[in-house]
């Protein structure tokens, strides 16, 4: 096995089976992704639409692609024909345009509500109340081709584990609230996407179902 597939394999060995690993290949060349693909790893995430669309074109079509970055609504059309899960949904407008583009593509698009749990101003995301408002609206009831399957969030960039774990706990609580209020009988709504290279262990302790790992698998990012 090559370097990247070794790194993915050793990650899989150290995380619980019920936690899904999403290797984040942003800024990395196709041959690194192909190395993993040849060893049977076929799920990857990217954070930029243009790079994601290009890699989709150039790489094997059985890769399951995740969009993890901030997504502008005018760019959804480029990834709607193939993307598996959009992690960072942070506006109702985005859901509506995803619905429209998914219909055009004849697909159902999966999405996660991104919550703003960090103390930094710059991180995107909803508050819990904003999501309640969307889910209570008549407009939301008309959405047909977007399937919301959970939540996503990013903790504050800090070395203070207590802060990170408090924020992940908060995200998990919001997930439970949404589940019991709106998705109780919906088996699809089960994902809590939290944890990156620096904080995935804490995230797993707090109930993560999906960790998004970039640099700990692919090495430092190219600029
Ligand atoms: C880049 C990125 C990751 C992975 O980050 P690492 O710290 O390199 O593991 C996870 N989530 C999002 C949204 C990202 O943009």
Short mmCIF file of N, CA, C and O in Angstrom, two decimals, residues 88-135:
data_model
loop_
_atom_site.label_atom_id
_atom_site.label_comp_id
_atom_site.label_asym_id
_atom_site.label_seq_id
_atom_site.Cartn_x
_atom_site.Cartn_y
_atom_site.Cartn_z
N UNK A 88 -21.98 21.73 4.83
CA UNK A 88 -22.05 23.07 5.39
C UNK A 88 -23.26 23.89 4.97
O UNK A 88 -23.12 25.00 4.49
N UNK A 89 -24.46 23.37 5.17
CA UNK A 89 -25.64 24.16 4.80
C UNK A 89 -25.91 25.19 5.89
O UNK A 89 -26.15 24.84 7.04
N UNK A 90 -25.85 26.47 5.50
CA UNK A 90 -25.97 27.52 6.51
C UNK A 90 -27.00 28.59 6.15
O UNK A 90 -27.00 29.67 6.74
N UNK A 91 -27.85 28.31 5.17
CA UNK A 91 -28.96 29.23 4.90
C UNK A 91 -30.12 28.47 4.26
O UNK A 91 -29.92 27.44 3.61
N UNK A 92 -31.32 29.00 4.46
CA UNK A 92 -32.50 28.38 3.86
C UNK A 92 -32.44 28.54 2.34
O UNK A 92 -32.83 27.65 1.59
N UNK A 93 -31.89 29.67 1.91
CA UNK A 93 -31.74 29.91 0.48
C UNK A 93 -30.95 28.77 -0.18
O UNK A 93 -31.28 28.30 -1.27
N UNK A 94 -29.91 28.33 0.50
CA UNK A 94 -29.08 27.25 -0.02
C UNK A 94 -29.92 25.97 -0.18
O UNK A 94 -29.81 25.27 -1.20
N UNK A 95 -30.75 25.68 0.79
CA UNK A 95 -31.60 24.48 0.71
C UNK A 95 -32.54 24.58 -0.50
O UNK A 95 -32.72 23.63 -1.26
N UNK A 96 -33.11 25.78 -0.67
CA UNK A 96 -34.06 25.96 -1.78
C UNK A 96 -33.38 25.81 -3.13
O UNK A 96 -33.93 25.19 -4.05
N UNK A 97 -32.19 26.36 -3.26
CA UNK A 97 -31.50 26.26 -4.55
C UNK A 97 -30.97 24.84 -4.76
O UNK A 97 -30.99 24.31 -5.86
N UNK A 98 -30.54 24.20 -3.69
CA UNK A 98 -30.15 22.79 -3.81
C UNK A 98 -31.32 21.95 -4.30
O UNK A 98 -31.18 21.07 -5.14
N UNK A 99 -32.51 22.25 -3.78
CA UNK A 99 -33.71 21.52 -4.17
C UNK A 99 -33.96 21.68 -5.67
O UNK A 99 -34.21 20.70 -6.38
N UNK A 100 -33.83 22.92 -6.13
CA UNK A 100 -34.06 23.21 -7.54
C UNK A 100 -33.03 22.49 -8.43
O UNK A 100 -33.39 21.84 -9.41
N UNK A 101 -31.76 22.58 -8.04
CA UNK A 101 -30.71 21.96 -8.86
C UNK A 101 -30.78 20.43 -8.78
O UNK A 101 -30.45 19.74 -9.74
N UNK A 102 -31.18 19.91 -7.64
CA UNK A 102 -31.31 18.45 -7.51
C UNK A 102 -32.43 17.94 -8.40
O UNK A 102 -32.31 16.88 -9.02
N UNK A 103 -33.51 18.72 -8.48
CA UNK A 103 -34.62 18.33 -9.37
C UNK A 103 -34.15 18.28 -10.82
O UNK A 103 -34.44 17.32 -11.53
N UNK A 104 -33.41 19.31 -11.21
CA UNK A 104 -32.89 19.35 -12.58
C UNK A 104 -32.03 18.13 -12.87
O UNK A 104 -32.03 17.59 -13.97
N UNK A 105 -31.25 17.74 -11.87
CA UNK A 105 -30.32 16.62 -12.06
C UNK A 105 -31.01 15.27 -11.83
O UNK A 105 -30.38 14.23 -12.00
N UNK A 106 -32.26 15.32 -11.42
CA UNK A 106 -32.98 14.07 -11.16
C UNK A 106 -32.42 13.31 -9.97
O UNK A 106 -32.35 12.08 -9.98
N UNK A 107 -32.00 14.06 -8.94
CA UNK A 107 -31.36 13.41 -7.80
C UNK A 107 -31.95 13.93 -6.48
O UNK A 107 -32.63 14.95 -6.46
N UNK A 108 -31.62 13.21 -5.41
CA UNK A 108 -31.86 13.71 -4.06
C UNK A 108 -30.50 14.12 -3.52
O UNK A 108 -29.54 13.34 -3.60
N UNK A 109 -30.39 15.32 -2.97
CA UNK A 109 -29.12 15.75 -2.37
C UNK A 109 -29.22 15.67 -0.86
O UNK A 109 -30.19 16.16 -0.27
N UNK A 110 -28.23 15.07 -0.24
CA UNK A 110 -28.18 14.98 1.22
C UNK A 110 -27.50 16.22 1.79
O UNK A 110 -26.52 16.71 1.22
N UNK A 111 -27.97 16.67 2.94
CA UNK A 111 -27.36 17.86 3.54
C UNK A 111 -27.32 17.78 5.06
O UNK A 111 -28.06 17.02 5.68
N UNK A 112 -26.42 18.58 5.63
CA UNK A 112 -26.32 18.73 7.08
C UNK A 112 -26.51 20.20 7.42
O UNK A 112 -26.00 21.08 6.71
N UNK A 113 -27.21 20.47 8.50
CA UNK A 113 -27.32 21.84 9.00
C UNK A 113 -26.00 22.20 9.69
O UNK A 113 -25.60 21.54 10.65
N UNK A 114 -25.33 23.23 9.20
CA UNK A 114 -24.12 23.67 9.90
C UNK A 114 -24.51 24.60 11.04
O UNK A 114 -25.26 25.56 10.86
N UNK A 115 -24.00 24.30 12.23
CA UNK A 115 -24.28 25.14 13.40
C UNK A 115 -23.06 25.93 13.79
O UNK A 115 -21.92 25.46 13.68
N UNK A 116 -23.31 27.14 14.23
CA UNK A 116 -22.22 28.01 14.67
C UNK A 116 -21.99 27.72 16.15
O UNK A 116 -22.72 28.19 17.01
N UNK A 117 -20.96 26.91 16.44
CA UNK A 117 -20.71 26.54 17.84
C UNK A 117 -19.44 27.18 18.38
O UNK A 117 -19.21 27.22 19.58
N UNK A 118 -18.58 27.67 17.47
CA UNK A 118 -17.29 28.22 17.90
C UNK A 118 -17.45 29.66 18.38
O UNK A 118 -18.45 30.31 18.07
N UNK A 119 -16.46 30.13 19.10
CA UNK A 119 -16.53 31.51 19.57
C UNK A 119 -16.07 32.49 18.50
O UNK A 119 -16.37 33.68 18.57
N UNK A 120 -15.34 32.01 17.49
CA UNK A 120 -14.89 32.92 16.43
C UNK A 120 -16.07 33.41 15.62
O UNK A 120 -16.97 32.66 15.27
N UNK A 121 -16.02 34.69 15.26
CA UNK A 121 -17.09 35.29 14.45
C UNK A 121 -17.11 34.71 13.05
O UNK A 121 -18.12 34.69 12.38
N UNK A 122 -15.94 34.27 12.59
CA UNK A 122 -15.79 33.97 11.17
C UNK A 122 -16.37 32.63 10.75
O UNK A 122 -16.50 32.38 9.57
N UNK A 123 -16.69 31.77 11.69
CA UNK A 123 -17.22 30.48 11.28
C UNK A 123 -18.70 30.61 10.94
O UNK A 123 -19.45 31.26 11.63
N UNK A 124 -19.09 29.95 9.85
CA UNK A 124 -20.48 30.04 9.38
C UNK A 124 -21.39 29.15 10.21
O UNK A 124 -20.94 28.25 10.90
N UNK A 125 -22.68 29.38 10.07
CA UNK A 125 -23.61 28.42 10.66
C UNK A 125 -24.83 29.04 11.30
O UNK A 125 -24.88 30.22 11.62
N UNK A 126 -25.84 28.18 11.47
CA UNK A 126 -27.11 28.56 12.09
C UNK A 126 -27.00 28.53 13.61
O UNK A 126 -26.12 27.88 14.18
N UNK A 127 -27.99 29.15 14.26
CA UNK A 127 -28.29 28.86 15.66
C UNK A 127 -29.40 27.81 15.65
O UNK A 127 -30.06 27.59 14.63
N UNK A 128 -29.62 27.18 16.79
CA UNK A 128 -30.69 26.18 16.87
C UNK A 128 -32.05 26.79 16.50
O UNK A 128 -32.83 26.18 15.77
N UNK A 129 -32.31 28.00 17.01
CA UNK A 129 -33.61 28.63 16.74
C UNK A 129 -33.85 28.89 15.26
O UNK A 129 -34.97 28.78 14.77
N UNK A 130 -32.78 29.24 14.56
CA UNK A 130 -32.93 29.48 13.12
C UNK A 130 -33.33 28.20 12.39
O UNK A 130 -34.11 28.23 11.43
N UNK A 131 -32.81 27.07 12.85
CA UNK A 131 -33.18 25.79 12.22
C UNK A 131 -34.64 25.44 12.56
O UNK A 131 -35.39 24.99 11.69
N UNK A 132 -35.02 25.68 13.80
CA UNK A 132 -36.43 25.45 14.17
C UNK A 132 -37.35 26.23 13.22
O UNK A 132 -38.35 25.73 12.74
N UNK A 133 -36.97 27.49 12.99
CA UNK A 133 -37.79 28.36 12.15
C UNK A 133 -37.94 27.79 10.73
O UNK A 133 -39.02 27.79 10.16
N UNK A 134 -36.82 27.31 10.19
CA UNK A 134 -36.87 26.72 8.85
C UNK A 134 -37.78 25.48 8.85
O UNK A 134 -38.66 25.33 8.01
N UNK A 135 -37.56 24.62 9.83
CA UNK A 135 -38.29 23.34 9.82
C UNK A 135 -39.78 23.54 10.09
O UNK A 135 -40.60 22.71 9.71
#
